[in-house]
Amino acid sequence: MSFGFFRNLTKPKPAPVEEREHVVAGRSLPLKIVENDRARRLTLRIDSGGRGLRITVPPGLRRGEVEKFLDRHQDWLEQRLAKVPARPQVRPGIKIPVRGVAHRIVHEPSKRGTVTVSRDERGPLLIVHGDRIHLPRRIADFLKREAKREIEKLVVKHTEALGKRAKAIRFKDTSSRWGSCTSDGNLSFSWRIMMAPSPVINYLVAHEVAHLKEMNHGPKFWKLCEQLCPDTERCKAWLKRNGGALQAIAFE
């Protein structure tokens, strides 16, 4: 006896993913090769900020075809990546934005490893204590804490307005999207959004919360997004213009 109904309840297998490095104009970039059952041809994408490459391929495609595809598009990759600014490394002396306001990084190794927000006659500061080698990670951890504190409050605000509840809130360092919402109510956000101005942070949260009711980008979704965040169009445009620069900042 065949129980096809129960077979349909099994979870689909995740798409096979191959990860390796690919060299373009002397730069070694992470490359993901992802099989997609719905793909009918190969597609190539550069992650925001030039942080990596992604090729989507039809299932069962021979890897030799992928190599030929990469060879054919090498000139295109070089031209596109040449327009991407070099990734600024987080280090003492440079400025990074926090809620859209530039903060100069100051290293003071004498104290325990923390990050303090301060200011001097030249403007806002991020003072990082502890060993120099840990400075980028400590600033990333600081942004993660700020994201958790602020975004969780905004999620409560917008879900109450919407009459929906989020199942969980997660924070990641994603290179291809700023946020996501699953059909079962899990919200994810890139902690890098804390470098954007506060209205843009609010817009991103409103955007993902709106997906709790409308799992698409149709007219009903955008109307709902405008209700939660009347400044949607301006903030969406800001993120489109400036998001790549925030993604490009290197915290390694």
PDB file of C-alpha atoms in Angstrom:
ATOM      1  CA  MET A   1       0.000   0.000   0.000  1.00  0.00           C
ATOM      2  CA  SER A   2       1.352   3.452  -0.916  1.00  0.00           C
ATOM      3  CA  PHE A   3       0.857   6.410   1.381  1.00  0.00           C
ATOM      4  CA  GLY A   4       1.648   9.243  -0.981  1.00  0.00           C
ATOM      5  CA  PHE A   5       0.021  11.768   1.351  1.00  0.00           C
ATOM      6  CA  PHE A   6       2.639  11.140   4.005  1.00  0.00           C
ATOM      7  CA  ARG A   7       5.455  11.280   1.477  1.00  0.00           C
ATOM      8  CA  ASN A   8       4.328  14.789   0.556  1.00  0.00           C
ATOM      9  CA  LEU A   9       4.742  15.878   4.179  1.00  0.00           C
ATOM     10  CA  THR A  10       8.472  15.161   4.199  1.00  0.00           C
ATOM     11  CA  LYS A  11      10.699  18.211   4.057  1.00  0.00           C
ATOM     12  CA  PRO A  12      12.366  18.860   0.704  1.00  0.00           C
ATOM     13  CA  LYS A  13      16.088  18.310   0.585  1.00  0.00           C
ATOM     14  CA  PRO A  14      18.122  21.509   0.744  1.00  0.00           C
ATOM     15  CA  ALA A  15      19.660  22.597  -2.529  1.00  0.00           C
ATOM     16  CA  PRO A  16      23.234  21.327  -2.983  1.00  0.00           C
ATOM     17  CA  VAL A  17      25.767  24.111  -2.411  1.00  0.00           C
ATOM     18  CA  GLU A  18      29.435  24.145  -3.378  1.00  0.00           C
ATOM     19  CA  GLU A  19      31.669  26.796  -1.828  1.00  0.00           C
ATOM     20  CA  ARG A  20      35.154  27.729  -2.983  1.00  0.00           C
ATOM     21  CA  GLU A  21      37.320  30.712  -3.939  1.00  0.00           C
ATOM     22  CA  HIS A  22      37.404  32.373  -7.357  1.00  0.00           C
ATOM     23  CA  VAL A  23      40.142  34.820  -8.414  1.00  0.00           C
ATOM     24  CA  VAL A  24      39.123  37.949 -10.348  1.00  0.00           C
ATOM     25  CA  ALA A  25      41.751  40.557 -11.260  1.00  0.00           C
ATOM     26  CA  GLY A  26      43.978  39.408  -8.441  1.00  0.00           C
ATOM     27  CA  ARG A  27      41.159  39.374  -5.858  1.00  0.00           C
ATOM     28  CA  SER A  28      40.192  36.057  -4.276  1.00  0.00           C
ATOM     29  CA  LEU A  29      36.446  36.059  -3.610  1.00  0.00           C
ATOM     30  CA  PRO A  30      34.172  33.474  -1.970  1.00  0.00           C
ATOM     31  CA  LEU A  31      32.101  31.708  -4.627  1.00  0.00           C
ATOM     32  CA  LYS A  32      28.868  29.815  -3.948  1.00  0.00           C
ATOM     33  CA  ILE A  33      27.475  27.454  -6.594  1.00  0.00           C
ATOM     34  CA  VAL A  34      23.849  26.702  -5.753  1.00  0.00           C
ATOM     35  CA  GLU A  35      21.543  24.228  -7.516  1.00  0.00           C
ATOM     36  CA  ASN A  36      17.954  25.362  -7.956  1.00  0.00           C
ATOM     37  CA  ASP A  37      15.218  23.052  -9.254  1.00  0.00           C
ATOM     38  CA  ARG A  38      13.498  25.972 -10.973  1.00  0.00           C
ATOM     39  CA  ALA A  39      16.621  27.279 -12.711  1.00  0.00           C
ATOM     40  CA  ARG A  40      16.690  26.831 -16.481  1.00  0.00           C
ATOM     41  CA  ARG A  41      20.011  28.569 -17.076  1.00  0.00           C
ATOM     42  CA  LEU A  42      23.066  29.725 -15.179  1.00  0.00           C
ATOM     43  CA  THR A  43      22.912  33.107 -13.455  1.00  0.00           C
ATOM     44  CA  LEU A  44      25.800  34.994 -11.868  1.00  0.00           C
ATOM     45  CA  ARG A  45      25.475  37.569  -9.097  1.00  0.00           C
ATOM     46  CA  ILE A  46      27.954  39.752  -7.224  1.00  0.00           C
ATOM     47  CA  ASP A  47      27.058  40.116  -3.552  1.00  0.00           C
ATOM     48  CA  SER A  48      26.515  43.615  -2.219  1.00  0.00           C
ATOM     49  CA  GLY A  49      29.775  45.414  -1.590  1.00  0.00           C
ATOM     50  CA  GLY A  50      31.675  42.945  -3.783  1.00  0.00           C
ATOM     51  CA  ARG A  51      31.962  40.556  -0.847  1.00  0.00           C
ATOM     52  CA  GLY A  52      31.481  37.397  -2.885  1.00  0.00           C
ATOM     53  CA  LEU A  53      30.006  35.687  -5.955  1.00  0.00           C
ATOM     54  CA  ARG A  54      27.023  33.387  -6.384  1.00  0.00           C
ATOM     55  CA  ILE A  55      26.117  31.185  -9.354  1.00  0.00           C
ATOM     56  CA  THR A  56      22.690  29.566  -9.564  1.00  0.00           C
ATOM     57  CA  VAL A  57      22.628  26.455 -11.763  1.00  0.00           C
ATOM     58  CA  PRO A  58      20.022  23.937 -12.944  1.00  0.00           C
ATOM     59  CA  PRO A  59      20.157  20.609 -11.072  1.00  0.00           C
ATOM     60  CA  GLY A  60      22.633  18.059 -12.355  1.00  0.00           C
ATOM     61  CA  LEU A  61      24.662  20.505 -14.423  1.00  0.00           C
ATOM     62  CA  ARG A  62      28.248  19.365 -14.943  1.00  0.00           C
ATOM     63  CA  ARG A  63      30.821  21.482 -13.152  1.00  0.00           C
ATOM     64  CA  GLY A  64      32.745  21.810 -16.389  1.00  0.00           C
ATOM     65  CA  GLU A  65      29.881  23.940 -17.714  1.00  0.00           C
ATOM     66  CA  VAL A  66      30.177  26.177 -14.671  1.00  0.00           C
ATOM     67  CA  GLU A  67      33.891  26.711 -15.350  1.00  0.00           C
ATOM     68  CA  LYS A  68      33.163  27.635 -18.981  1.00  0.00           C
ATOM     69  CA  PHE A  69      30.451  30.026 -17.803  1.00  0.00           C
ATOM     70  CA  LEU A  70      32.896  31.713 -15.407  1.00  0.00           C
ATOM     71  CA  ASP A  71      35.534  32.024 -18.138  1.00  0.00           C
ATOM     72  CA  ARG A  72      33.034  33.683 -20.491  1.00  0.00           C
ATOM     73  CA  HIS A  73      32.041  36.208 -17.826  1.00  0.00           C
ATOM     74  CA  GLN A  74      35.499  36.981 -16.453  1.00  0.00           C
ATOM     75  CA  ASP A  75      35.726  40.326 -18.285  1.00  0.00           C
ATOM     76  CA  TRP A  76      32.235  41.261 -17.066  1.00  0.00           C
ATOM     77  CA  LEU A  77      33.215  40.421 -13.488  1.00  0.00           C
ATOM     78  CA  GLU A  78      36.384  42.514 -13.715  1.00  0.00           C
ATOM     79  CA  GLN A  79      34.477  45.498 -15.084  1.00  0.00           C
ATOM     80  CA  ARG A  80      31.781  45.302 -12.420  1.00  0.00           C
ATOM     81  CA  LEU A  81      34.164  44.728  -9.521  1.00  0.00           C
ATOM     82  CA  ALA A  82      36.341  47.640 -10.666  1.00  0.00           C
ATOM     83  CA  LYS A  83      33.382  49.906  -9.860  1.00  0.00           C
ATOM     84  CA  VAL A  84      33.047  48.512  -6.337  1.00  0.00           C
ATOM     85  CA  PRO A  85      35.013  50.582  -3.813  1.00  0.00           C
ATOM     86  CA  ALA A  86      37.789  48.784  -1.939  1.00  0.00           C
ATOM     87  CA  ARG A  87      36.512  47.334   1.309  1.00  0.00           C
ATOM     88  CA  PRO A  88      37.464  49.684   4.139  1.00  0.00           C
ATOM     89  CA  GLN A  89      38.970  47.747   7.048  1.00  0.00           C
ATOM     90  CA  VAL A  90      37.737  48.648  10.523  1.00  0.00           C
ATOM     91  CA  ARG A  91      40.778  50.080  12.297  1.00  0.00           C
ATOM     92  CA  PRO A  92      41.755  52.990  14.558  1.00  0.00           C
ATOM     93  CA  GLY A  93      41.432  56.403  12.939  1.00  0.00           C
ATOM     94  CA  ILE A  94      38.719  55.632  10.386  1.00  0.00           C
ATOM     95  CA  LYS A  95      35.086  56.637  10.783  1.00  0.00           C
ATOM     96  CA  ILE A  96      32.101  54.319  10.636  1.00  0.00           C
ATOM     97  CA  PRO A  97      28.468  55.381  10.968  1.00  0.00           C
ATOM     98  CA  VAL A  98      26.291  54.453  13.935  1.00  0.00           C
ATOM     99  CA  ARG A  99      22.638  55.238  13.253  1.00  0.00           C
ATOM    100  CA  GLY A 100      23.849  57.312  10.322  1.00  0.00           C
ATOM    101  CA  VAL A 101      26.282  59.456  12.362  1.00  0.00           C
ATOM    102  CA  ALA A 102      30.004  59.083  11.620  1.00  0.00           C
ATOM    103  CA  HIS A 103      32.034  57.962  14.664  1.00  0.00           C
ATOM    104  CA  ARG A 104      35.843  58.024  14.681  1.00  0.00           C
ATOM    105  CA  ILE A 105      37.430  54.825  16.029  1.00  0.00           C
ATOM    106  CA  VAL A 106      39.887  55.353  18.882  1.00  0.00           C
ATOM    107  CA  HIS A 107      41.898  52.491  20.373  1.00  0.00           C
ATOM    108  CA  GLU A 108      42.716  52.663  24.082  1.00  0.00           C
ATOM    109  CA  PRO A 109      44.286  49.317  25.023  1.00  0.00           C
ATOM    110  CA  SER A 110      44.803  49.992  28.729  1.00  0.00           C
ATOM    111  CA  LYS A 111      41.292  48.994  29.841  1.00  0.00           C
ATOM    112  CA  ARG A 112      39.278  45.794  29.475  1.00  0.00           C
ATOM    113  CA  GLY A 113      37.844  44.952  26.073  1.00  0.00           C
ATOM    114  CA  THR A 114      34.738  47.069  25.717  1.00  0.00           C
ATOM    115  CA  VAL A 115      33.381  49.733  23.355  1.00  0.00           C
ATOM    116  CA  THR A 116      32.368  53.150  24.685  1.00  0.00           C
ATOM    117  CA  VAL A 117      30.520  55.871  22.788  1.00  0.00           C
ATOM    118  CA  SER A 118      31.988  59.290  23.495  1.00  0.00           C
ATOM    119  CA  ARG A 119      32.848  62.566  21.809  1.00  0.00           C
ATOM    120  CA  ASP A 120      35.651  65.111  21.631  1.00  0.00           C
ATOM    121  CA  GLU A 121      36.077  68.497  19.997  1.00  0.00           C
ATOM    122  CA  ARG A 122      36.211  66.764  16.576  1.00  0.00           C
ATOM    123  CA  GLY A 123      32.959  64.867  16.980  1.00  0.00           C
ATOM    124  CA  PRO A 124      31.540  61.465  18.038  1.00  0.00           C
ATOM    125  CA  LEU A 125      33.907  58.611  18.984  1.00  0.00           C
ATOM    126  CA  LEU A 126      33.877  54.860  19.361  1.00  0.00           C
ATOM    127  CA  ILE A 127      36.510  54.104  21.989  1.00  0.00           C
ATOM    128  CA  VAL A 128      37.623  50.470  21.855  1.00  0.00           C
ATOM    129  CA  HIS A 129      39.574  48.930  24.725  1.00  0.00           C
ATOM    130  CA  GLY A 130      41.614  45.738  24.861  1.00  0.00           C
ATOM    131  CA  ASP A 131      44.038  44.180  22.388  1.00  0.00           C
ATOM    132  CA  ARG A 132      44.266  45.776  18.933  1.00  0.00           C
ATOM    133  CA  ILE A 133      43.743  42.426  17.180  1.00  0.00           C
ATOM    134  CA  HIS A 134      40.223  42.168  18.621  1.00  0.00           C
ATOM    135  CA  LEU A 135      39.143  45.717  17.711  1.00  0.00           C
ATOM    136  CA  PRO A 136      37.094  44.898  14.549  1.00  0.00           C
ATOM    137  CA  ARG A 137      35.239  42.069  16.292  1.00  0.00           C
ATOM    138  CA  ARG A 138      34.478  44.232  19.326  1.00  0.00           C
ATOM    139  CA  ILE A 139      32.942  46.925  17.137  1.00  0.00           C
ATOM    140  CA  ALA A 140      30.896  44.287  15.291  1.00  0.00           C
ATOM    141  CA  ASP A 141      29.723  42.918  18.664  1.00  0.00           C
ATOM    142  CA  PHE A 142      28.805  46.450  19.736  1.00  0.00           C
ATOM    143  CA  LEU A 143      26.656  46.900  16.605  1.00  0.00           C
ATOM    144  CA  LYS A 144      25.017  43.521  17.209  1.00  0.00           C
ATOM    145  CA  ARG A 145      24.055  44.529  20.762  1.00  0.00           C
ATOM    146  CA  GLU A 146      22.694  47.844  19.526  1.00  0.00           C
ATOM    147  CA  ALA A 147      20.714  46.060  16.805  1.00  0.00           C
ATOM    148  CA  LYS A 148      19.188  43.608  19.272  1.00  0.00           C
ATOM    149  CA  ARG A 149      18.221  46.374  21.683  1.00  0.00           C
ATOM    150  CA  GLU A 150      16.685  48.727  19.122  1.00  0.00           C
ATOM    151  CA  ILE A 151      15.202  46.323  16.595  1.00  0.00           C
ATOM    152  CA  GLU A 152      13.428  44.187  19.182  1.00  0.00           C
ATOM    153  CA  LYS A 153      11.640  47.330  20.430  1.00  0.00           C
ATOM    154  CA  LEU A 154      10.682  48.296  16.883  1.00  0.00           C
ATOM    155  CA  VAL A 155       9.375  44.791  16.175  1.00  0.00           C
ATOM    156  CA  VAL A 156       7.106  45.047  19.223  1.00  0.00           C
ATOM    157  CA  LYS A 157       5.888  48.469  18.082  1.00  0.00           C
ATOM    158  CA  HIS A 158       5.060  47.389  14.528  1.00  0.00           C
ATOM    159  CA  THR A 159       3.643  43.950  15.362  1.00  0.00           C
ATOM    160  CA  GLU A 160       1.280  45.544  17.887  1.00  0.00           C
ATOM    161  CA  ALA A 161       0.142  48.011  15.224  1.00  0.00           C
ATOM    162  CA  LEU A 162      -0.338  45.144  12.784  1.00  0.00           C
ATOM    163  CA  GLY A 163      -2.033  42.765  15.225  1.00  0.00           C
ATOM    164  CA  LYS A 164       0.495  40.017  14.464  1.00  0.00           C
ATOM    165  CA  ARG A 165       3.229  38.336  16.472  1.00  0.00           C
ATOM    166  CA  ALA A 166       6.752  37.413  15.453  1.00  0.00           C
ATOM    167  CA  LYS A 167       7.801  33.899  16.368  1.00  0.00           C
ATOM    168  CA  ALA A 168      11.499  34.731  16.684  1.00  0.00           C
ATOM    169  CA  ILE A 169      13.986  37.521  15.895  1.00  0.00           C
ATOM    170  CA  ARG A 170      17.463  36.683  14.644  1.00  0.00           C
ATOM    171  CA  PHE A 171      20.492  38.759  13.696  1.00  0.00           C
ATOM    172  CA  LYS A 172      22.946  37.792  10.954  1.00  0.00           C
ATOM    173  CA  ASP A 173      25.659  39.248   8.729  1.00  0.00           C
ATOM    174  CA  THR A 174      24.050  38.640   5.351  1.00  0.00           C
ATOM    175  CA  SER A 175      25.584  39.940   2.140  1.00  0.00           C
ATOM    176  CA  SER A 176      22.560  39.652  -0.136  1.00  0.00           C
ATOM    177  CA  ARG A 177      19.658  41.027   1.907  1.00  0.00           C
ATOM    178  CA  TRP A 178      18.975  43.293   4.864  1.00  0.00           C
ATOM    179  CA  GLY A 179      16.154  41.294   6.363  1.00  0.00           C
ATOM    180  CA  SER A 180      13.770  38.411   5.841  1.00  0.00           C
ATOM    181  CA  CYS A 181      10.520  36.963   7.143  1.00  0.00           C
ATOM    182  CA  THR A 182       9.564  33.297   6.939  1.00  0.00           C
ATOM    183  CA  SER A 183       6.033  31.997   6.491  1.00  0.00           C
ATOM    184  CA  ASP A 184       6.003  30.797  10.106  1.00  0.00           C
ATOM    185  CA  GLY A 185       6.875  34.225  11.497  1.00  0.00           C
ATOM    186  CA  ASN A 186      10.657  34.191  11.984  1.00  0.00           C
ATOM    187  CA  LEU A 187      12.246  37.583  11.381  1.00  0.00           C
ATOM    188  CA  SER A 188      15.934  38.021  10.506  1.00  0.00           C
ATOM    189  CA  PHE A 189      17.918  41.242  10.255  1.00  0.00           C
ATOM    190  CA  SER A 190      21.458  42.160   9.289  1.00  0.00           C
ATOM    191  CA  TRP A 191      23.070  43.850  12.287  1.00  0.00           C
ATOM    192  CA  ARG A 192      24.878  46.126   9.809  1.00  0.00           C
ATOM    193  CA  ILE A 193      21.632  48.088   9.487  1.00  0.00           C
ATOM    194  CA  MET A 194      22.662  49.845  12.727  1.00  0.00           C
ATOM    195  CA  MET A 195      25.058  51.895  10.611  1.00  0.00           C
ATOM    196  CA  ALA A 196      22.086  53.366   8.689  1.00  0.00           C
ATOM    197  CA  PRO A 197      20.099  56.396   9.892  1.00  0.00           C
ATOM    198  CA  SER A 198      17.387  55.674  12.456  1.00  0.00           C
ATOM    199  CA  PRO A 199      14.476  56.249  10.008  1.00  0.00           C
ATOM    200  CA  VAL A 200      16.000  53.623   7.674  1.00  0.00           C
ATOM    201  CA  ILE A 201      16.302  51.137  10.552  1.00  0.00           C
ATOM    202  CA  ASN A 202      12.647  51.746  11.360  1.00  0.00           C
ATOM    203  CA  TYR A 203      11.704  51.248   7.700  1.00  0.00           C
ATOM    204  CA  LEU A 204      13.530  47.922   7.495  1.00  0.00           C
ATOM    205  CA  VAL A 205      11.739  46.600  10.576  1.00  0.00           C
ATOM    206  CA  ALA A 206       8.366  47.827   9.276  1.00  0.00           C
ATOM    207  CA  HIS A 207       9.119  46.153   5.918  1.00  0.00           C
ATOM    208  CA  GLU A 208       9.811  42.746   7.444  1.00  0.00           C
ATOM    209  CA  VAL A 209       6.935  42.971   9.937  1.00  0.00           C
ATOM    210  CA  ALA A 210       4.568  43.784   7.055  1.00  0.00           C
ATOM    211  CA  HIS A 211       5.540  40.404   5.568  1.00  0.00           C
ATOM    212  CA  LEU A 212       3.891  38.732   8.570  1.00  0.00           C
ATOM    213  CA  LYS A 213       0.626  39.660   6.879  1.00  0.00           C
ATOM    214  CA  GLU A 214       1.602  39.950   3.198  1.00  0.00           C
ATOM    215  CA  MET A 215       4.260  37.447   2.053  1.00  0.00           C
ATOM    216  CA  ASN A 216       4.904  39.244  -1.232  1.00  0.00           C
ATOM    217  CA  HIS A 217       5.797  42.653  -2.626  1.00  0.00           C
ATOM    218  CA  GLY A 218       2.441  43.423  -4.170  1.00  0.00           C
ATOM    219  CA  PRO A 219       0.357  46.617  -3.831  1.00  0.00           C
ATOM    220  CA  LYS A 220      -1.242  45.440  -0.554  1.00  0.00           C
ATOM    221  CA  PHE A 221       2.178  44.871   0.958  1.00  0.00           C
ATOM    222  CA  TRP A 222       3.484  48.332   0.048  1.00  0.00           C
ATOM    223  CA  LYS A 223       0.298  49.978   1.296  1.00  0.00           C
ATOM    224  CA  LEU A 224       0.743  48.183   4.604  1.00  0.00           C
ATOM    225  CA  CYS A 225       4.405  49.158   4.705  1.00  0.00           C
ATOM    226  CA  GLU A 226       3.451  52.820   4.191  1.00  0.00           C
ATOM    227  CA  GLN A 227       0.964  52.587   7.040  1.00  0.00           C
ATOM    228  CA  LEU A 228       3.649  51.289   9.404  1.00  0.00           C
ATOM    229  CA  CYS A 229       6.340  53.638   8.049  1.00  0.00           C
ATOM    230  CA  PRO A 230       5.054  56.698   6.162  1.00  0.00           C
ATOM    231  CA  ASP A 231       8.643  57.457   5.103  1.00  0.00           C
ATOM    232  CA  THR A 232       8.936  54.153   3.235  1.00  0.00           C
ATOM    233  CA  GLU A 233       9.824  55.511  -0.222  1.00  0.00           C
ATOM    234  CA  ARG A 234      12.589  57.836   0.966  1.00  0.00           C
ATOM    235  CA  CYS A 235      14.118  55.195   3.271  1.00  0.00           C
ATOM    236  CA  LYS A 236      13.921  52.485   0.623  1.00  0.00           C
ATOM    237  CA  ALA A 237      15.738  54.777  -1.824  1.00  0.00           C
ATOM    238  CA  TRP A 238      18.428  55.593   0.771  1.00  0.00           C
ATOM    239  CA  LEU A 239      19.118  51.906   1.397  1.00  0.00           C
ATOM    240  CA  LYS A 240      19.318  51.207  -2.324  1.00  0.00           C
ATOM    241  CA  ARG A 241      21.845  54.040  -2.810  1.00  0.00           C
ATOM    242  CA  ASN A 242      23.974  53.489   0.274  1.00  0.00           C
ATOM    243  CA  GLY A 243      23.489  49.889   1.341  1.00  0.00           C
ATOM    244  CA  GLY A 244      26.405  48.588  -0.720  1.00  0.00           C
ATOM    245  CA  ALA A 245      28.851  50.847   1.098  1.00  0.00           C
ATOM    246  CA  LEU A 246      27.691  49.545   4.475  1.00  0.00           C
ATOM    247  CA  GLN A 247      27.969  45.943   3.272  1.00  0.00           C
ATOM    248  CA  ALA A 248      31.487  46.616   2.042  1.00  0.00           C
ATOM    249  CA  ILE A 249      32.927  47.527   5.464  1.00  0.00           C
ATOM    250  CA  ALA A 250      35.187  44.694   6.601  1.00  0.00           C
ATOM    251  CA  PHE A 251      34.996  43.635  10.247  1.00  0.00           C
ATOM    252  CA  GLU A 252      37.447  40.741   9.911  1.00  0.00           C
TER     253      GLU A 252
END
